C-alpha cells in the first residue's frame, strides 16, 4: 500500500471515530517525531503492538480485501514479564470490504457490532486443518449469551450492539452490508505474527511504498 493511502485512511478513521463518539488513547495521536521522544516507559506499546494497524492481507486491494484496526490494549505471548491476558481492538469495516477466512489457534475472540448504520455478517466454518474448511459439521457459536450450533457456512448477522464469540479453530470471514461499521474485538492475547491461520495464503501486514511522510505510525512501523 502507498503511505499516502494509509495516511488518508487514518485521517478518515479519526473523523469516523469522533462521529461515533469513540475516544482513543493519547498515543493514537503521536507523530513520528513524538515517538522519538518516548523512552522505555512506553515499550509496552511497541512490544505488544498497540496502535494503528491496517492491512490489505497482501491483496494489493485494501478496498476489497482489507481491514482497519486500532489495538487499544494487548498482552504478549512471548514476554515472560507480561501479566496481561486480554486484548481490545476497535475495527472499521467499509462496504465492499471483506476480512478473509482465518482462524486462531490460541486466541478466543468476541467480535462486536459497536455501531454505525448497518449489519455485520460473520460467516463460519469449522476447520479440518489449516487450509481446509469443514463443510459438514455444525459450528458452535455464542451470540450474546446464546450458545448454539449453526450449519457449516452459515452467515450470522449482527445488528448494532450484538456480538459473536468465536471458538479457537473456527474459520471466520466478515463483511458489512452497505454502511460503514464500527466493530469491537475483545479477546485473549492477540499475536498477529503467529496466531492467524488464513485459509488462503495471506499477509498480515501491508508492504508499504513510501510516497509521502507518515502522519502516524502503524504498529508494523515500530520495529
Ligand atoms: Fe479473527
XYZ file of N, CA and C and ligand atoms in Angstrom:
670
model
N 0.840 -1.192 0.000
C 0.000 0.000 0.000
C 0.875 1.242 0.000
N 0.341 2.303 -0.592
C 1.071 3.574 -0.566
C 0.879 4.238 0.799
N 1.939 4.901 1.295
C 1.832 5.601 2.585
C 0.746 6.667 2.516
N 0.572 7.284 1.351
C -0.460 8.325 1.232
C -1.851 7.736 1.468
N -2.060 6.505 1.003
C -3.344 5.831 1.197
C -3.545 5.505 2.686
N -2.465 5.091 3.337
C -2.526 4.780 4.777
C -2.838 6.059 5.562
N -2.133 7.141 5.251
C -2.391 8.428 5.925
C -3.860 8.835 5.779
N -4.375 8.717 4.559
C -5.753 9.123 4.286
C -6.742 8.265 5.071
N -6.472 6.956 5.132
C -7.367 6.057 5.875
C -7.357 6.366 7.365
N -6.199 6.706 7.903
C -6.140 7.014 9.345
C -6.899 8.316 9.617
N -6.719 9.332 8.770
C -7.455 10.593 8.978
C -8.969 10.366 8.870
N -9.387 9.535 7.909
C -10.822 9.197 7.789
C -11.308 8.475 9.046
N -10.476 7.577 9.559
C -10.850 6.809 10.764
C -10.990 7.740 11.965
N -10.079 8.701 12.091
C -10.166 9.653 13.204
C -11.496 10.406 13.134
N -11.881 10.832 11.936
C -13.173 11.520 11.764
C -14.341 10.601 12.137
N -14.295 9.374 11.645
C -15.401 8.426 11.890
C -15.520 8.106 13.382
N -14.380 7.891 14.041
C -14.410 7.569 15.478
C -14.948 8.750 16.283
N -14.602 9.942 15.841
C -15.123 11.149 16.506
C -16.645 11.216 16.349
N -17.083 10.957 15.110
C -18.528 10.940 14.817
C -19.245 9.878 15.676
N -18.587 8.745 15.893
C -19.183 7.660 16.689
C -18.963 7.868 18.183
N -18.311 8.985 18.535
C -18.023 9.318 19.931
C -17.198 8.235 20.630
N -16.236 7.669 19.891
C -15.328 6.679 20.470
C -13.966 7.343 20.627
N -13.564 7.578 21.879
C -12.307 8.296 22.147
C -11.131 7.325 22.204
N -10.025 7.746 21.601
C -8.816 6.924 21.563
C -7.814 7.390 22.608
N -6.900 6.523 23.028
C -5.866 6.936 23.985
C -4.874 7.915 23.333
N -4.120 8.657 24.165
C -3.230 9.700 23.619
C -2.234 9.203 22.573
N -1.707 7.966 22.726
C -0.658 7.537 21.780
C -1.173 7.408 20.351
N -2.501 7.424 20.186
C -3.067 7.383 18.828
C -2.639 8.610 18.018
N -2.378 9.716 18.723
C -2.166 10.985 18.021
C -0.709 11.439 18.020
N 0.204 10.563 18.446
C 1.622 10.916 18.398
C 2.118 10.892 16.955
N 2.897 11.912 16.619
C 3.530 11.950 15.292
C 4.801 11.100 15.348
N 5.386 10.784 14.182
C 6.673 10.059 14.210
C 7.723 10.799 15.043
N 7.699 12.130 15.026
C 8.629 12.922 15.845
C 8.359 12.731 17.334
N 7.084 12.705 17.720
C 6.725 12.456 19.130
C 7.257 11.102 19.592
N 7.124 10.098 18.736
C 7.566 8.743 19.103
C 9.041 8.736 19.488
N 9.844 9.547 18.779
C 11.279 9.560 19.061
C 11.590 10.050 20.464
N 10.661 10.813 21.045
C 10.889 11.337 22.395
C 10.376 10.377 23.475
N 9.760 9.270 23.074
C 9.155 8.357 24.054
C 10.129 7.233 24.394
N 10.517 7.186 25.648
C 11.528 6.220 26.077
C 10.944 4.864 26.429
N 11.731 4.118 27.229
C 11.390 2.717 27.518
C 10.117 2.560 28.363
N 9.688 3.654 29.008
C 8.416 3.585 29.751
C 7.267 3.145 28.851
N 7.413 3.421 27.568
C 6.329 3.147 26.615
C 6.553 1.870 25.805
N 7.518 1.051 26.268
C 7.811 -0.153 25.482
C 6.626 -1.103 25.363
N 5.699 -1.044 26.323
C 4.520 -1.924 26.222
C 3.766 -1.667 24.908
N 3.708 -0.396 24.523
C 3.001 -0.061 23.273
C 3.712 -0.696 22.082
N 5.062 -0.570 22.077
C 5.832 -1.079 20.936
C 5.847 -2.611 20.934
N 6.088 -3.209 22.087
C 6.230 -4.667 22.153
C 4.924 -5.389 21.883
N 3.841 -4.843 22.404
C 2.549 -5.543 22.289
C 1.728 -5.035 21.108
N 2.390 -4.183 20.310
C 1.806 -3.692 19.050
C 0.447 -3.019 19.237
N 0.429 -2.027 20.139
C -0.763 -1.212 20.326
C -0.742 -0.068 19.316
N -1.904 0.284 18.797
C -1.965 1.437 17.904
C -2.573 1.125 16.555
N -2.250 1.991 15.603
C -2.849 1.921 14.255
C -2.356 0.702 13.495
N -3.281 0.078 12.816
C -2.951 -1.148 12.105
C -3.945 -1.254 10.959
N -3.470 -1.220 9.754
C -4.405 -1.529 8.683
C -3.751 -2.488 7.734
N -4.552 -3.316 7.135
C -3.981 -4.372 6.312
C -4.827 -4.642 5.086
N -4.126 -4.958 4.013
C -4.819 -5.422 2.795
C -4.654 -6.943 2.676
N -4.175 -7.588 3.732
C -3.948 -9.035 3.766
C -3.133 -9.487 2.548
N -2.280 -8.614 2.064
C -1.427 -8.946 0.918
C -2.154 -8.906 -0.417
N -3.407 -8.424 -0.416
C -4.207 -8.470 -1.649
C -3.824 -7.381 -2.650
N -3.218 -6.298 -2.150
C -2.953 -5.158 -3.017
C -4.208 -4.338 -3.287
N -5.329 -4.731 -2.691
C -6.593 -4.024 -2.923
C -7.339 -3.896 -1.593
N -6.909 -2.908 -0.803
C -7.440 -2.690 0.545
C -8.959 -2.507 0.545
N -9.488 -1.859 -0.503
C -10.928 -1.572 -0.519
C -11.788 -2.818 -0.731
N -11.171 -3.887 -1.204
C -11.915 -5.131 -1.455
C -11.596 -6.182 -0.387
N -10.310 -6.365 -0.097
C -9.894 -7.326 0.933
C -8.999 -6.564 1.900
N -9.573 -6.137 3.005
C -8.782 -5.325 3.919
C -9.533 -5.065 5.202
N -8.804 -4.536 6.169
C -9.413 -4.220 7.461
C -8.614 -3.110 8.131
N -9.341 -2.220 8.778
C -8.726 -1.127 9.516
C -8.875 -1.407 11.013
N -7.782 -1.329 11.748
C -7.824 -1.676 13.170
C -7.043 -0.670 14.013
N -7.436 -0.565 15.265
C -6.619 0.124 16.265
C -6.613 -0.764 17.503
N -5.417 -1.196 17.909
C -5.301 -2.032 19.105
C -5.149 -1.131 20.317
N -6.107 -1.228 21.224
C -6.147 -0.354 22.395
C -5.345 -0.961 23.543
N -5.470 -2.269 23.711
C -4.690 -2.973 24.751
C -4.415 -4.388 24.290
N -3.313 -4.961 24.824
C -2.922 -6.315 24.432
C -1.855 -6.827 25.381
N -1.804 -8.124 25.557
C -0.703 -8.750 26.277
C 0.356 -9.207 25.293
N 1.188 -10.156 25.729
C 2.265 -10.611 24.859
C 2.583 -12.074 25.178
N 2.387 -12.941 24.184
C 2.578 -14.384 24.410
C 4.038 -14.736 24.643
N 4.945 -13.875 24.188
C 6.364 -14.244 24.217
C 7.186 -13.441 25.213
N 6.521 -12.622 26.023
C 7.230 -11.829 27.022
C 6.965 -12.450 28.397
N 7.977 -13.079 29.018
C 7.765 -13.743 30.307
C 7.293 -12.765 31.383
N 7.590 -11.490 31.214
C 7.185 -10.487 32.201
C 5.743 -10.014 32.008
N 5.104 -10.464 30.934
C 3.754 -9.982 30.646
C 2.713 -10.590 31.589
N 1.869 -9.739 32.115
C 0.818 -10.248 33.007
C -0.571 -10.083 32.399
N -0.647 -9.398 31.282
C -1.961 -9.107 30.690
C -2.410 -10.275 29.817
N -3.602 -10.783 30.081
C -4.082 -11.975 29.363
C -5.199 -11.637 28.383
N -5.412 -10.353 28.131
C -6.564 -9.943 27.318
C -6.166 -8.837 26.346
N -7.065 -8.600 25.406
C -6.810 -7.585 24.380
C -8.127 -6.931 23.976
N -8.003 -5.715 23.456
C -9.170 -4.990 22.947
C -8.768 -4.207 21.704
N -9.605 -4.311 20.683
C -9.354 -3.542 19.456
C -10.636 -2.854 19.038
N -10.454 -1.820 18.240
C -11.586 -1.223 17.554
C -11.302 -1.409 16.051
N -12.327 -1.742 15.295
C -12.148 -2.065 13.873
C -13.134 -1.234 13.056
N -12.743 -0.888 11.856
C -13.665 -0.199 10.947
C -13.762 -1.013 9.659
N -14.989 -1.318 9.287
C -15.216 -2.079 8.051
C -16.009 -1.212 7.089
N -15.526 -1.121 5.866
C -16.222 -0.357 4.837
C -17.028 -1.282 3.937
N -18.135 -0.774 3.377
C -18.906 -1.589 2.438
C -18.009 -2.072 1.290
N -18.209 -3.309 0.888
C -17.421 -3.863 -0.219
C -16.104 -4.488 0.210
N -15.816 -4.409 1.503
C -14.514 -4.862 2.005
C -14.711 -6.112 2.867
N -13.925 -7.139 2.603
C -14.075 -8.371 3.388
C -12.780 -8.670 4.148
N -12.942 -9.201 5.355
C -11.804 -9.785 6.088
C -11.846 -11.277 5.799
N -10.816 -11.814 5.127
C -10.912 -13.172 4.581
C -10.826 -14.265 5.657
N -11.252 -15.460 5.269
C -11.291 -16.597 6.196
C -9.969 -16.826 6.913
N -10.071 -16.941 8.212
C -8.932 -17.316 9.044
C -9.472 -17.879 10.348
N -8.614 -18.577 11.073
C -8.955 -18.936 12.449
C -7.763 -18.671 13.343
N -7.983 -18.784 14.632
C -6.900 -18.591 15.609
C -6.762 -19.863 16.427
N -5.521 -20.223 16.715
C -5.290 -21.430 17.497
C -5.211 -21.105 18.989
N -4.742 -19.913 19.291
C -4.549 -19.528 20.693
C -5.666 -18.619 21.194
N -6.068 -17.688 20.345
C -6.968 -16.612 20.787
C -8.433 -16.983 20.627
N -9.215 -16.815 21.674
C -10.669 -16.819 21.531
C -11.087 -15.360 21.494
N -12.025 -15.023 20.621
C -12.360 -13.609 20.460
C -13.854 -13.390 20.330
N -14.283 -12.222 20.778
C -15.643 -11.744 20.526
C -15.541 -10.607 19.515
N -16.382 -10.669 18.495
C -16.484 -9.576 17.535
C -17.827 -8.889 17.801
N -17.779 -7.582 17.976
C -18.956 -6.829 18.421
C -19.306 -5.769 17.383
N -20.574 -5.687 17.027
C -21.022 -4.568 16.199
C -21.245 -3.385 17.141
N -20.290 -2.454 17.151
C -20.335 -1.329 18.085
C -21.177 -0.173 17.540
N -21.599 -0.269 16.304
C -22.469 0.782 15.791
C -22.104 1.232 14.396
N -22.863 2.184 13.921
C -22.856 2.526 12.509
C -24.305 2.308 12.115
N -24.538 2.205 10.825
C -25.946 2.110 10.423
C -26.316 0.728 9.916
N -25.448 -0.241 10.116
C -25.740 -1.491 9.422
C -25.482 -2.751 10.206
N -25.535 -3.813 9.432
C -25.414 -5.163 9.966
C -24.033 -5.711 9.615
N -23.478 -6.491 10.552
C -22.233 -7.202 10.297
C -22.568 -8.653 9.963
N -21.963 -9.148 8.903
C -22.138 -10.545 8.510
C -20.884 -11.317 8.877
N -21.067 -12.393 9.646
C -19.926 -13.242 10.007
C -20.248 -14.653 9.520
N -19.431 -15.147 8.595
C -19.661 -16.480 8.039
C -18.668 -17.456 8.664
N -19.175 -18.590 9.108
C -18.325 -19.504 9.894
C -18.325 -20.939 9.343
N -17.180 -21.562 9.494
C -16.998 -22.991 9.222
C -16.064 -23.545 10.288
N -16.192 -24.825 10.598
C -15.139 -25.487 11.350
C -13.930 -25.692 10.444
N -12.840 -26.188 11.027
C -11.622 -26.411 10.231
C -11.241 -27.890 10.295
N -10.861 -28.451 9.138
C -10.311 -29.819 9.134
C -8.811 -29.754 9.346
N -8.198 -28.770 8.731
C -6.799 -28.427 9.017
C -6.630 -26.970 8.632
N -5.376 -26.498 8.662
C -5.090 -25.080 8.418
C -5.687 -24.513 7.140
N -5.777 -25.345 6.106
C -6.208 -24.820 4.805
C -7.479 -25.488 4.287
N -8.243 -26.123 5.193
C -9.442 -26.840 4.733
C -10.650 -26.537 5.618
N -11.706 -26.029 4.975
C -12.967 -25.805 5.683
C -13.625 -27.146 5.972
N -14.245 -27.264 7.120
C -15.088 -28.424 7.416
C -16.489 -28.086 6.909
N -16.848 -28.636 5.773
C -18.106 -28.225 5.126
C -19.304 -29.020 5.614
N -19.066 -29.960 6.565
C -20.174 -30.807 7.026
C -20.619 -30.503 8.457
N -19.660 -30.310 9.358
C -20.027 -30.270 10.786
C -20.647 -28.937 11.172
N -21.696 -28.988 12.015
C -22.226 -27.739 12.567
C -21.150 -27.027 13.385
N -21.300 -25.719 13.500
C -20.282 -24.894 14.161
C -20.852 -24.331 15.466
N -20.158 -24.539 16.587
C -20.639 -23.936 17.835
C -20.359 -22.432 17.851
N -21.386 -21.651 18.165
C -21.182 -20.202 18.301
C -21.897 -19.731 19.569
N -21.522 -18.569 20.035
C -22.261 -17.932 21.125
C -22.549 -16.510 20.690
N -23.817 -16.168 20.670
C -24.218 -14.811 20.276
C -24.894 -14.162 21.472
N -24.190 -13.250 22.109
C -24.723 -12.541 23.278
C -25.367 -13.489 24.284
N -24.605 -14.489 24.679
C -25.058 -15.378 25.740
C -25.893 -16.551 25.263
N -26.248 -16.571 23.988
C -26.984 -17.724 23.448
C -25.988 -18.676 22.788
N -25.809 -19.848 23.398
C -24.877 -20.846 22.871
C -25.641 -21.847 22.031
N -25.268 -21.950 20.766
C -25.971 -22.871 19.869
C -25.053 -23.248 18.709
N -25.583 -24.079 17.815
C -24.805 -24.507 16.658
C -25.465 -24.005 15.389
N -24.647 -23.594 14.442
C -25.177 -23.204 13.131
C -24.611 -24.160 12.094
N -25.268 -24.239 10.938
C -24.759 -25.084 9.853
C -23.408 -24.554 9.377
N -22.595 -25.467 8.867
C -21.330 -25.053 8.259
C -21.611 -24.027 7.168
N -20.883 -22.931 7.181
C -21.053 -21.900 6.161
C -22.175 -20.926 6.449
N -22.820 -21.058 7.619
C -23.910 -20.130 7.960
C -23.375 -18.709 8.116
N -24.222 -17.746 7.790
C -23.870 -16.341 7.976
C -24.661 -15.827 9.178
N -23.942 -15.439 10.223
C -24.592 -14.867 11.412
C -24.616 -13.361 11.221
N -25.821 -12.776 11.302
C -25.965 -11.338 11.059
C -26.134 -10.610 12.389
N -25.285 -9.633 12.621
C -25.255 -8.936 13.914
C -25.615 -7.468 13.734
N -26.668 -7.054 14.432
C -27.064 -5.638 14.409
C -26.235 -4.868 15.428
N -26.265 -3.524 15.382
C -25.503 -2.746 16.363
C -25.813 -3.208 17.788
N -24.774 -3.420 18.557
C -24.913 -3.892 19.937
C -24.747 -5.389 20.073
N -24.924 -6.117 18.962
C -24.822 -7.584 19.048
C -23.378 -8.043 18.816
N -23.092 -9.255 19.308
C -21.727 -9.772 19.190
C -21.736 -11.284 19.058
N -20.605 -11.799 18.590
C -20.430 -13.254 18.465
C -19.108 -13.644 19.125
N -19.123 -14.769 19.843
C -17.881 -15.339 20.388
C -17.438 -16.443 19.449
N -16.190 -16.369 19.030
C -15.659 -17.364 18.104
C -14.675 -18.262 18.832
N -14.940 -19.561 18.750
C -14.048 -20.525 19.387
C -12.771 -20.655 18.569
N -11.732 -21.148 19.225
C -10.488 -21.437 18.508
C -10.768 -22.454 17.399
N -10.084 -22.296 16.292
C -10.213 -23.270 15.207
C -11.445 -23.080 14.336
N -12.257 -22.056 14.623
C -13.432 -21.786 13.774
C -13.048 -20.761 12.704
N -13.126 -21.187 11.444
C -12.850 -20.253 10.344
C -13.933 -19.182 10.312
N -13.512 -17.924 10.170
C -14.498 -16.857 10.041
C -14.052 -15.847 8.993
N -15.031 -15.348 8.231
C -14.796 -14.182 7.385
C -15.941 -13.223 7.682
N -15.686 -11.922 7.547
C -16.768 -10.993 7.850
C -16.737 -9.761 6.962
N -17.926 -9.192 6.811
C -18.116 -8.002 5.974
C -19.386 -7.297 6.431
N -19.568 -6.038 6.004
C -20.789 -5.320 6.363
C -21.691 -5.230 5.139
N -22.910 -4.738 5.333
C -23.811 -4.568 4.189
C -23.432 -3.290 3.435
N -24.244 -2.245 3.567
C -23.972 -1.078 2.725
C -23.628 0.179 3.510
N -23.307 0.039 4.803
C -22.898 1.222 5.571
C -21.662 0.881 6.397
N -20.787 1.871 6.517
C -19.550 1.715 7.290
C -19.881 1.338 8.725
N -19.129 0.380 9.277
C -19.402 -0.100 10.634
C -18.203 0.063 11.547
N -18.525 0.327 12.802
C -17.517 0.310 13.861
C -17.678 -1.007 14.605
N -16.607 -1.773 14.674
C -16.644 -3.049 15.389
C -15.697 -3.002 16.568
N -15.986 -3.812 17.569
C -15.045 -4.021 18.664
C -14.548 -5.442 18.613
N -13.369 -5.640 19.151
C -12.888 -7.008 19.365
C -12.381 -7.086 20.795
N -12.934 -8.018 21.556
C -12.459 -8.287 22.914
C -11.976 -9.720 22.890
N -10.760 -9.957 23.326
C -10.194 -11.292 23.116
C -9.137 -11.622 24.149
N -8.648 -12.847 24.035
C -7.436 -13.218 24.747
C -6.270 -12.513 24.047
N -5.066 -12.697 24.563
C -3.911 -12.020 23.966
C -3.868 -12.286 22.463
N -3.579 -11.222 21.725
C -3.549 -11.273 20.273
C -2.096 -11.312 19.801
N -1.772 -12.284 18.950
C -0.442 -12.279 18.334
C -0.596 -12.453 16.831
N -0.463 -11.323 16.122
C -0.696 -11.353 14.680
C 0.448 -11.992 13.910
N 1.581 -12.208 14.592
C 2.703 -12.822 13.862
C 2.560 -14.334 13.808
N 1.901 -14.941 14.811
C 1.880 -16.412 14.873
C 0.491 -17.028 14.910
N -0.554 -16.249 15.185
C -1.834 -16.877 15.531
C -2.960 -16.636 14.524
N -2.634 -16.208 13.316
C -3.659 -16.076 12.276
C -3.434 -17.177 11.247
N -4.372 -18.092 11.135
C -4.277 -19.169 10.162
C -5.257 -18.865 9.041
N -4.721 -18.368 7.926
C -5.581 -17.974 6.812
C -5.865 -19.169 5.910
N -7.108 -19.244 5.447
C -7.498 -20.336 4.551
C -6.643 -20.306 3.289
N -6.513 -19.108 2.724
C -5.624 -18.936 1.577
C -4.392 -18.193 2.065
N -3.293 -18.344 1.371
C -2.050 -17.678 1.751
C -2.275 -16.166 1.782
N -2.059 -15.543 2.930
C -2.294 -14.097 3.087
C -1.149 -13.488 3.864
N -0.967 -12.195 3.667
C -0.039 -11.458 4.518
C -0.841 -10.768 5.600
N -0.220 -10.478 6.732
C -0.961 -9.792 7.782
C -0.652 -8.305 7.818
N 0.585 -7.935 7.449
C 0.941 -6.520 7.466
C 1.215 -6.057 6.035
N 0.842 -4.814 5.717
C 0.976 -4.376 4.321
C 2.432 -4.061 3.940
N 2.768 -4.336 2.681
C 4.029 -3.832 2.134
C 3.768 -2.364 1.796
N 4.676 -1.467 2.224
C 4.386 -0.033 2.102
C 5.324 0.639 1.101
N 4.737 1.400 0.184
C 5.510 2.265 -0.704
C 5.501 3.660 -0.090
N 6.699 4.181 0.196
C 6.791 5.467 0.917
C 6.709 6.624 -0.081
N 5.506 6.994 -0.467
C 5.342 8.086 -1.432
C 5.138 9.437 -0.750
N 4.937 9.451 0.564
C 4.933 10.697 1.339
C 5.276 10.346 2.792
N 5.476 11.370 3.621
C 5.860 11.110 5.012
C 4.673 10.544 5.791
N 4.959 9.659 6.761
C 3.902 9.092 7.605
C 3.356 10.166 8.538
N 2.023 10.285 8.620
C 1.397 11.183 9.601
C 1.416 10.543 10.990
N 1.092 9.256 11.010
C 1.085 8.458 12.248
C 1.757 7.131 11.929
N 2.352 6.507 12.949
C 2.987 5.216 12.719
C 1.966 4.089 12.797
N 2.199 3.058 11.997
C 1.450 1.812 12.137
C 2.229 0.916 13.107
N 1.537 -0.071 13.674
C 2.257 -0.991 14.580
C 3.415 -1.667 13.861
N 3.251 -1.893 12.552
C 4.320 -2.536 11.795
C 5.511 -1.601 11.557
N 5.360 -0.325 11.898
C 6.476 0.630 11.776
C 7.363 0.653 13.029
N 6.937 0.039 14.131
C 7.705 0.161 15.381
C 9.068 -0.504 15.304
N 9.158 -1.624 14.577
C 10.442 -2.360 14.542
C 11.439 -1.698 13.610
Fe -10.273 -13.377 13.857
